[in-house]
PDB file of C-alpha atoms in Angstrom:
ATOM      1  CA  UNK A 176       0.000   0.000   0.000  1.00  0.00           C
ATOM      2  CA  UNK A 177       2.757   2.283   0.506  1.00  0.00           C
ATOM      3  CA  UNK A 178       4.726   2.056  -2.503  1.00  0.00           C
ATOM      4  CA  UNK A 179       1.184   2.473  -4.420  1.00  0.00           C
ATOM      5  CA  UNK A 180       1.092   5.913  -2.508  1.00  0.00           C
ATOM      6  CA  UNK A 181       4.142   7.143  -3.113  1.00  0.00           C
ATOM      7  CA  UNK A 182       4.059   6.282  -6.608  1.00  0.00           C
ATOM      8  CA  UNK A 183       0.711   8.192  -6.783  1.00  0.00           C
ATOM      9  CA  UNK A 184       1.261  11.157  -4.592  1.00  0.00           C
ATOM     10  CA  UNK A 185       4.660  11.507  -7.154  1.00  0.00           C
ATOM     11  CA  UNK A 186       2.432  11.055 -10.177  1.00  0.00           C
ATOM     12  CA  UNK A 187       1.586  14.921 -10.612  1.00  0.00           C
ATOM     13  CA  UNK A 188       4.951  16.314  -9.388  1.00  0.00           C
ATOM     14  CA  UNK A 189       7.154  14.164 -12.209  1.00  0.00           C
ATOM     15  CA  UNK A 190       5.232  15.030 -15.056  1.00  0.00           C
ATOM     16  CA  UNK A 191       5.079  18.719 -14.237  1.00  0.00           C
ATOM     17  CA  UNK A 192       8.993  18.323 -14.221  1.00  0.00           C
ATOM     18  CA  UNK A 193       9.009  16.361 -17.254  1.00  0.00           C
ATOM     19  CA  UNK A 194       6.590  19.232 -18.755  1.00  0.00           C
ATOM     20  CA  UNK A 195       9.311  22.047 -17.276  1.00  0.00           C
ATOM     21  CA  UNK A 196      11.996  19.655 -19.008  1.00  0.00           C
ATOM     22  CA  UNK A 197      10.317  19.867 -22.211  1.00  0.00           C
ATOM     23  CA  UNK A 198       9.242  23.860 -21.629  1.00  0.00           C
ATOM     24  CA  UNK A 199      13.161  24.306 -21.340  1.00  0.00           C
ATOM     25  CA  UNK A 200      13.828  22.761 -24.756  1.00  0.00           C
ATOM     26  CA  UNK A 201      11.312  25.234 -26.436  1.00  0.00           C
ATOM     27  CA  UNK A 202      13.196  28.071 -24.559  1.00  0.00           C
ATOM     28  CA  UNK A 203      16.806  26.720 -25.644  1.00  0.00           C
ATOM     29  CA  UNK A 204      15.797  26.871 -29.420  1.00  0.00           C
ATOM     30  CA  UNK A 205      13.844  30.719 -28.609  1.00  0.00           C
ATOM     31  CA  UNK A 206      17.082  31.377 -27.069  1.00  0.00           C
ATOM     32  CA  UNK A 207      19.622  30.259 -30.237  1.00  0.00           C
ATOM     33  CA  UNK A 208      17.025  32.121 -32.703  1.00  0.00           C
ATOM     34  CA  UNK A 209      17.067  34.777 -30.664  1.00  0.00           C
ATOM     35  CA  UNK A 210      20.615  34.948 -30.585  1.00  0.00           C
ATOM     36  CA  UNK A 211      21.530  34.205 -34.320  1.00  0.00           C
ATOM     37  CA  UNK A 212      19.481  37.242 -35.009  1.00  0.00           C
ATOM     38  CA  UNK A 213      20.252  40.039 -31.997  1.00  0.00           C
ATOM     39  CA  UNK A 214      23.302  38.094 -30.352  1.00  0.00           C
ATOM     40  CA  UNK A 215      24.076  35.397 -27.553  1.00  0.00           C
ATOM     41  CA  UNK A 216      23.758  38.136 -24.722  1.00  0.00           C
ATOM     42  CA  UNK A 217      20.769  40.058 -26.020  1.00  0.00           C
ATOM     43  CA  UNK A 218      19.213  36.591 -26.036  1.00  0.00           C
ATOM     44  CA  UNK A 219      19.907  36.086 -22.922  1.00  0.00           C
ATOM     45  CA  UNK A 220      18.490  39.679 -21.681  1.00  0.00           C
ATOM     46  CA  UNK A 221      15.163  39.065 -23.469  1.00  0.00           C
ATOM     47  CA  UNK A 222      14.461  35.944 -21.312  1.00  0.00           C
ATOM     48  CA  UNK A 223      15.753  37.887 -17.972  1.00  0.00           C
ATOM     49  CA  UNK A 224      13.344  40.715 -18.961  1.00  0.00           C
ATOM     50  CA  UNK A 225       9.949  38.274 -19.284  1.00  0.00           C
ATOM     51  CA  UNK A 226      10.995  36.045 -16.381  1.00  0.00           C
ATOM     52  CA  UNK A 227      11.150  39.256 -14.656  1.00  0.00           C
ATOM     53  CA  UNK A 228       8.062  40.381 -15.868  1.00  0.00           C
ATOM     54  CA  UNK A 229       6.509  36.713 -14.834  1.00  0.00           C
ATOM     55  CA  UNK A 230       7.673  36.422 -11.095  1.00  0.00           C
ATOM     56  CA  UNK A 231       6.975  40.357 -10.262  1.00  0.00           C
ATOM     57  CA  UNK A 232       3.121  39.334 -11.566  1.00  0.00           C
ATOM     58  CA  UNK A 233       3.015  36.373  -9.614  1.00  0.00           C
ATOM     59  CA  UNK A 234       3.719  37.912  -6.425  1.00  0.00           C
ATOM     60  CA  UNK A 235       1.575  41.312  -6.950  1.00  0.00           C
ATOM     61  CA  UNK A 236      -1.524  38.843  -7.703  1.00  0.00           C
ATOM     62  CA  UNK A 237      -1.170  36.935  -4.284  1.00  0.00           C
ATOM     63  CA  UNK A 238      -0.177  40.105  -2.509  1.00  0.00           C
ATOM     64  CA  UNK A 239      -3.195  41.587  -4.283  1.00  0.00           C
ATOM     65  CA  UNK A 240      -5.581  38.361  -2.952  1.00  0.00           C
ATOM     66  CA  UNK A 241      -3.214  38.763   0.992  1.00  0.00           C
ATOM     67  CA  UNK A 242      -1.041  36.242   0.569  1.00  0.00           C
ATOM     68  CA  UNK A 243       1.983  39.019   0.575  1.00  0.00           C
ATOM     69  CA  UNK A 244       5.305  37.278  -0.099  1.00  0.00           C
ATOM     70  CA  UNK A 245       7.588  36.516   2.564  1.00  0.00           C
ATOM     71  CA  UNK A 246       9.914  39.717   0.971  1.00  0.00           C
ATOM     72  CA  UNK A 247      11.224  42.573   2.598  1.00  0.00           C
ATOM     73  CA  UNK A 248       9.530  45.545   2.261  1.00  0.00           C
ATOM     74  CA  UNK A 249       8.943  47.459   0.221  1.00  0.00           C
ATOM     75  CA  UNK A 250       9.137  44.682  -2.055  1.00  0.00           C
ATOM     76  CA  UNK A 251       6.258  42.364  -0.270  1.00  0.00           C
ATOM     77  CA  UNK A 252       3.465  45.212  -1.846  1.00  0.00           C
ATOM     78  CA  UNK A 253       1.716  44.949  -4.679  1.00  0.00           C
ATOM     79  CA  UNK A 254       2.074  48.130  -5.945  1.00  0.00           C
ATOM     80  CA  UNK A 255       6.356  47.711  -5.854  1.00  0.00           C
ATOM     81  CA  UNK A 256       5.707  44.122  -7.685  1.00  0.00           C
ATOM     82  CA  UNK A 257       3.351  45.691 -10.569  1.00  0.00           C
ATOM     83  CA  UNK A 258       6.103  48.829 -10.982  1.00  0.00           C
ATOM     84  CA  UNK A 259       8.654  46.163 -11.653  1.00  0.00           C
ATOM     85  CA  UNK A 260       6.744  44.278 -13.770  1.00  0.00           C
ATOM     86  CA  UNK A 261       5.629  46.955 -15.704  1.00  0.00           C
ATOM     87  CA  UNK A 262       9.249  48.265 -15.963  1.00  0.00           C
ATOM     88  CA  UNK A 263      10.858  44.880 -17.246  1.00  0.00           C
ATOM     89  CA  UNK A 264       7.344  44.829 -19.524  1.00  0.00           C
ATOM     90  CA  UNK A 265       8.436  47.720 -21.696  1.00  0.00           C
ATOM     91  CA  UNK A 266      12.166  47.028 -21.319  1.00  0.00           C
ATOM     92  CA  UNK A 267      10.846  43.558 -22.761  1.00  0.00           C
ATOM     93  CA  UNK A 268       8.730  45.736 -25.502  1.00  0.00           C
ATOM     94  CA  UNK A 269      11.358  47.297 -26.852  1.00  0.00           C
ATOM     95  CA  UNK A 270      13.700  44.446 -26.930  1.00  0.00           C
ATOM     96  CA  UNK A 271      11.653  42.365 -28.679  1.00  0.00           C
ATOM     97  CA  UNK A 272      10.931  44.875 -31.475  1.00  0.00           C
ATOM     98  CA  UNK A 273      11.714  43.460 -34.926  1.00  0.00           C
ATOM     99  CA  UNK A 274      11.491  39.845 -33.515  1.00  0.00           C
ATOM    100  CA  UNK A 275       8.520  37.680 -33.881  1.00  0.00           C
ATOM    101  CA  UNK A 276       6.158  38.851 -31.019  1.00  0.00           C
ATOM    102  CA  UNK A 277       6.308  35.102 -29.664  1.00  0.00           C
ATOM    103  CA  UNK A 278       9.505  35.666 -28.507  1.00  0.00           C
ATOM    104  CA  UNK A 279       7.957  37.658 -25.792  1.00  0.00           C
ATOM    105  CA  UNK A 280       7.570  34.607 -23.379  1.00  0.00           C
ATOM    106  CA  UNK A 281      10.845  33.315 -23.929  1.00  0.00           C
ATOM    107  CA  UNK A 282      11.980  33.961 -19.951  1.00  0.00           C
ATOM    108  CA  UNK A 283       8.237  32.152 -19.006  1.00  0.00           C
ATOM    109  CA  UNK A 284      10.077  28.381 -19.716  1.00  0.00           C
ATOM    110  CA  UNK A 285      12.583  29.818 -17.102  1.00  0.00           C
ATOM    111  CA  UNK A 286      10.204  30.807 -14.757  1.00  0.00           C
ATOM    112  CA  UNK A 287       8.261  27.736 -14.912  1.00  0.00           C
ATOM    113  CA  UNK A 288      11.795  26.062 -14.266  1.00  0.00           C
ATOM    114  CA  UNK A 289      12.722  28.383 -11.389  1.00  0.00           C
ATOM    115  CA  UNK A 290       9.206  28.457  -9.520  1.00  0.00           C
ATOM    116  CA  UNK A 291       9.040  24.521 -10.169  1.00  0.00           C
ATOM    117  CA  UNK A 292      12.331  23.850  -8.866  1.00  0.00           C
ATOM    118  CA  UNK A 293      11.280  25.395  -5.528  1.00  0.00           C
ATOM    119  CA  UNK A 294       8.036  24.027  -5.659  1.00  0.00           C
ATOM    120  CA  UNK A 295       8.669  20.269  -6.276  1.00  0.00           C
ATOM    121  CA  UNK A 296      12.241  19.545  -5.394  1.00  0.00           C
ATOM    122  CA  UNK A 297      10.714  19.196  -1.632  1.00  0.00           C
ATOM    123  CA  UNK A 298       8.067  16.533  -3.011  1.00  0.00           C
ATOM    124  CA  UNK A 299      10.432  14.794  -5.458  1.00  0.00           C
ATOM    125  CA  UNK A 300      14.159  15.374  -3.835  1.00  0.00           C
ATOM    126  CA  UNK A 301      17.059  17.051  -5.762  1.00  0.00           C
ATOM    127  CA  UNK A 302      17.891  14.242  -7.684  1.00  0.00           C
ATOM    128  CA  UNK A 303      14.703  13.056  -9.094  1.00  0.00           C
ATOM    129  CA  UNK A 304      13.610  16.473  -9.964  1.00  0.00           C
ATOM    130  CA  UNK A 305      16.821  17.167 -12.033  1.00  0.00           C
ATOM    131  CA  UNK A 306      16.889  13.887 -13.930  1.00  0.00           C
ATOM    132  CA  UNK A 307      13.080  14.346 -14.973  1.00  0.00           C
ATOM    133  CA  UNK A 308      13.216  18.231 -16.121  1.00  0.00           C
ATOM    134  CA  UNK A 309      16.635  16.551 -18.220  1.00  0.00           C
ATOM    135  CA  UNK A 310      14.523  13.661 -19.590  1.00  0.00           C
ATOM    136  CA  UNK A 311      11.420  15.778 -20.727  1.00  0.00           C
ATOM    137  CA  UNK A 312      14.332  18.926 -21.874  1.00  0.00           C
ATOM    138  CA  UNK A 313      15.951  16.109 -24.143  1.00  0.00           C
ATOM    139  CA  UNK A 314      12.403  14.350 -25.263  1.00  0.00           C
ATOM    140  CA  UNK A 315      11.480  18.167 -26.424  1.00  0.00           C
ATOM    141  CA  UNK A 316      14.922  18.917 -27.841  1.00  0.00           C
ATOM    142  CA  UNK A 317      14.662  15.782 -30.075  1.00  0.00           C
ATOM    143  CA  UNK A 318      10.927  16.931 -31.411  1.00  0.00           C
ATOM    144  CA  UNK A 319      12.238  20.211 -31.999  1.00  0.00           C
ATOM    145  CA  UNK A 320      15.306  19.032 -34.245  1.00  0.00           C
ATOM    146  CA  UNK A 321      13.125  17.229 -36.037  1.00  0.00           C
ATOM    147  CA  UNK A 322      11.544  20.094 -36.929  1.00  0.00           C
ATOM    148  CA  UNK A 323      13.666  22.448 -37.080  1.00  0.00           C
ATOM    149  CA  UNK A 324      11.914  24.964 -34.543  1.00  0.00           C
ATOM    150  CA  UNK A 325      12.471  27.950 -34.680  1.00  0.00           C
ATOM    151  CA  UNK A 326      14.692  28.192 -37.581  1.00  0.00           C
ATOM    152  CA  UNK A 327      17.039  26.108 -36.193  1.00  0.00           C
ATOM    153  CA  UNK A 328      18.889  23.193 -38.098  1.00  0.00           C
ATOM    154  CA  UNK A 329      17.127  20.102 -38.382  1.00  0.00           C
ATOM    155  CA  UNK A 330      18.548  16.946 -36.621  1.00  0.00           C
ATOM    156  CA  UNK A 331      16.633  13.764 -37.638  1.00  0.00           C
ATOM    157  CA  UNK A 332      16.145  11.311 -35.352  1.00  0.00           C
ATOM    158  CA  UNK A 333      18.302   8.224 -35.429  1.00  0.00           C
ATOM    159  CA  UNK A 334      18.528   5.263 -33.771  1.00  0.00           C
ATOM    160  CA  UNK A 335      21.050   6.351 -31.636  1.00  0.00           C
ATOM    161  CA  UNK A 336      18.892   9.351 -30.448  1.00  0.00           C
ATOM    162  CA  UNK A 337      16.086   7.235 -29.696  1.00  0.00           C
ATOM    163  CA  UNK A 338      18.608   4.904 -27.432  1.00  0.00           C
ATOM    164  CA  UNK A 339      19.947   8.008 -25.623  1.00  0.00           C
ATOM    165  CA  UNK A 340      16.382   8.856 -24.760  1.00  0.00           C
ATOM    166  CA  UNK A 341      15.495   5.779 -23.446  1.00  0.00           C
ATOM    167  CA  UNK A 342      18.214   5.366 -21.483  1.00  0.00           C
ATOM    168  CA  UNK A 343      17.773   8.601 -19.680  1.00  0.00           C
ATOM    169  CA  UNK A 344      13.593   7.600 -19.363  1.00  0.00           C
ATOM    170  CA  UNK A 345      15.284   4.753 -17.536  1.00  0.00           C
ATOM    171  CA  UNK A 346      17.741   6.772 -15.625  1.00  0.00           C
ATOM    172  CA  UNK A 347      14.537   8.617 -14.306  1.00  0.00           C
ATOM    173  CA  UNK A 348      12.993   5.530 -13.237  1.00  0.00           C
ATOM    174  CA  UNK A 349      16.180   4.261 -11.807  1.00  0.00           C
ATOM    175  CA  UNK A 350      16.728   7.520  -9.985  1.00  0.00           C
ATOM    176  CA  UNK A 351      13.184   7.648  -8.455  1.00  0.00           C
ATOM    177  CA  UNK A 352      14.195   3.687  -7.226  1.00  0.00           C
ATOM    178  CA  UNK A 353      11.894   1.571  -5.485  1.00  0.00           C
ATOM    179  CA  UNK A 354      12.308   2.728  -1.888  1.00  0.00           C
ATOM    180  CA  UNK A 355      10.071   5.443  -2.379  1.00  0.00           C
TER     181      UNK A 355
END
């Protein structure tokens, strides 16, 4: 009865992190488009900007419903969170001009990856956690070669792709063990 627990209370937490895995492939092939056409470090600034704008709209919404963060102040108020946001917002604007305007949420896959990490490293443990955000990051990175994303090369799948997948799937389920 235990293990059946475990395995079920786990359920939800792994495939969010497999889900964060695969939301950090999208954002590595945002990231090298973004960076053949404005530069590595521009890149780079872009996704800063929106994760920016992402957290400071988290925490005005629960300070705006009382749930203020456990900040300092002034930055526990809503009003401080919603200046930054809207700060790194047209920072983010103006970066993104000439780019495709989906490029605008490329610092959201690093958010999800950030506020995740906190979230369900506690549930799953360090380990687990890692090796199932790397599983679903490599499962999306092989889609997205496929297909070029992006404008990105495309990198058929092989054989030898397929293996290395599967042996990190299993490296998941070996990490997560039976002890659990």
């Amino acid at each position: 009865m235990q293990r059946t627990e475990n395995t079920m209370t786990q359920a939800l937490p792994l495939a969010l992190a497999l889900m964060i895995g695969g939301g950090a492939a999208v954002q590595t092939a945002m990231l090298s488009s973004i960076g053949r056409q404005r530069g590595p470090a521009e890149a780079g600034w872009q996704s800063i900007l929106a994760t920016v704008v992402g957290v400071a709209l988290i925490l005005a919404v629960r300070s705006l419903r009382g749930d203020a963060p456990a900040l300092p102040a002034p930055l526990d108020r809503a009003p401080v969170q919603l200046a930054v946001a809207a700060v790194a917002a047209t920072g983010l604007v103006f970066t993104v001009r000439g780019l495709e305007p989906y490029y605008l949420i490329v610092g959201f896959f690093g958010l999800a990856f950030i506020v995740g990490a906190a979230a369900l490293t506690p549930k799953l443990g360090i380990a687990l956690f890692l090796s199932a955000t790397i599983a679903g990051q490599l499962v999306g990175a092989l889609v997205l070669d496929q297909i070029g994303a992006f404008g990105n090369p495309v990198h058929s799948l092989n054989l030898a792709r397929a293996a290395g997948v599967g042996a990190l799937l299993a490296g998941v389920v070996l990490v997560r063990g039976t002890g659990r």
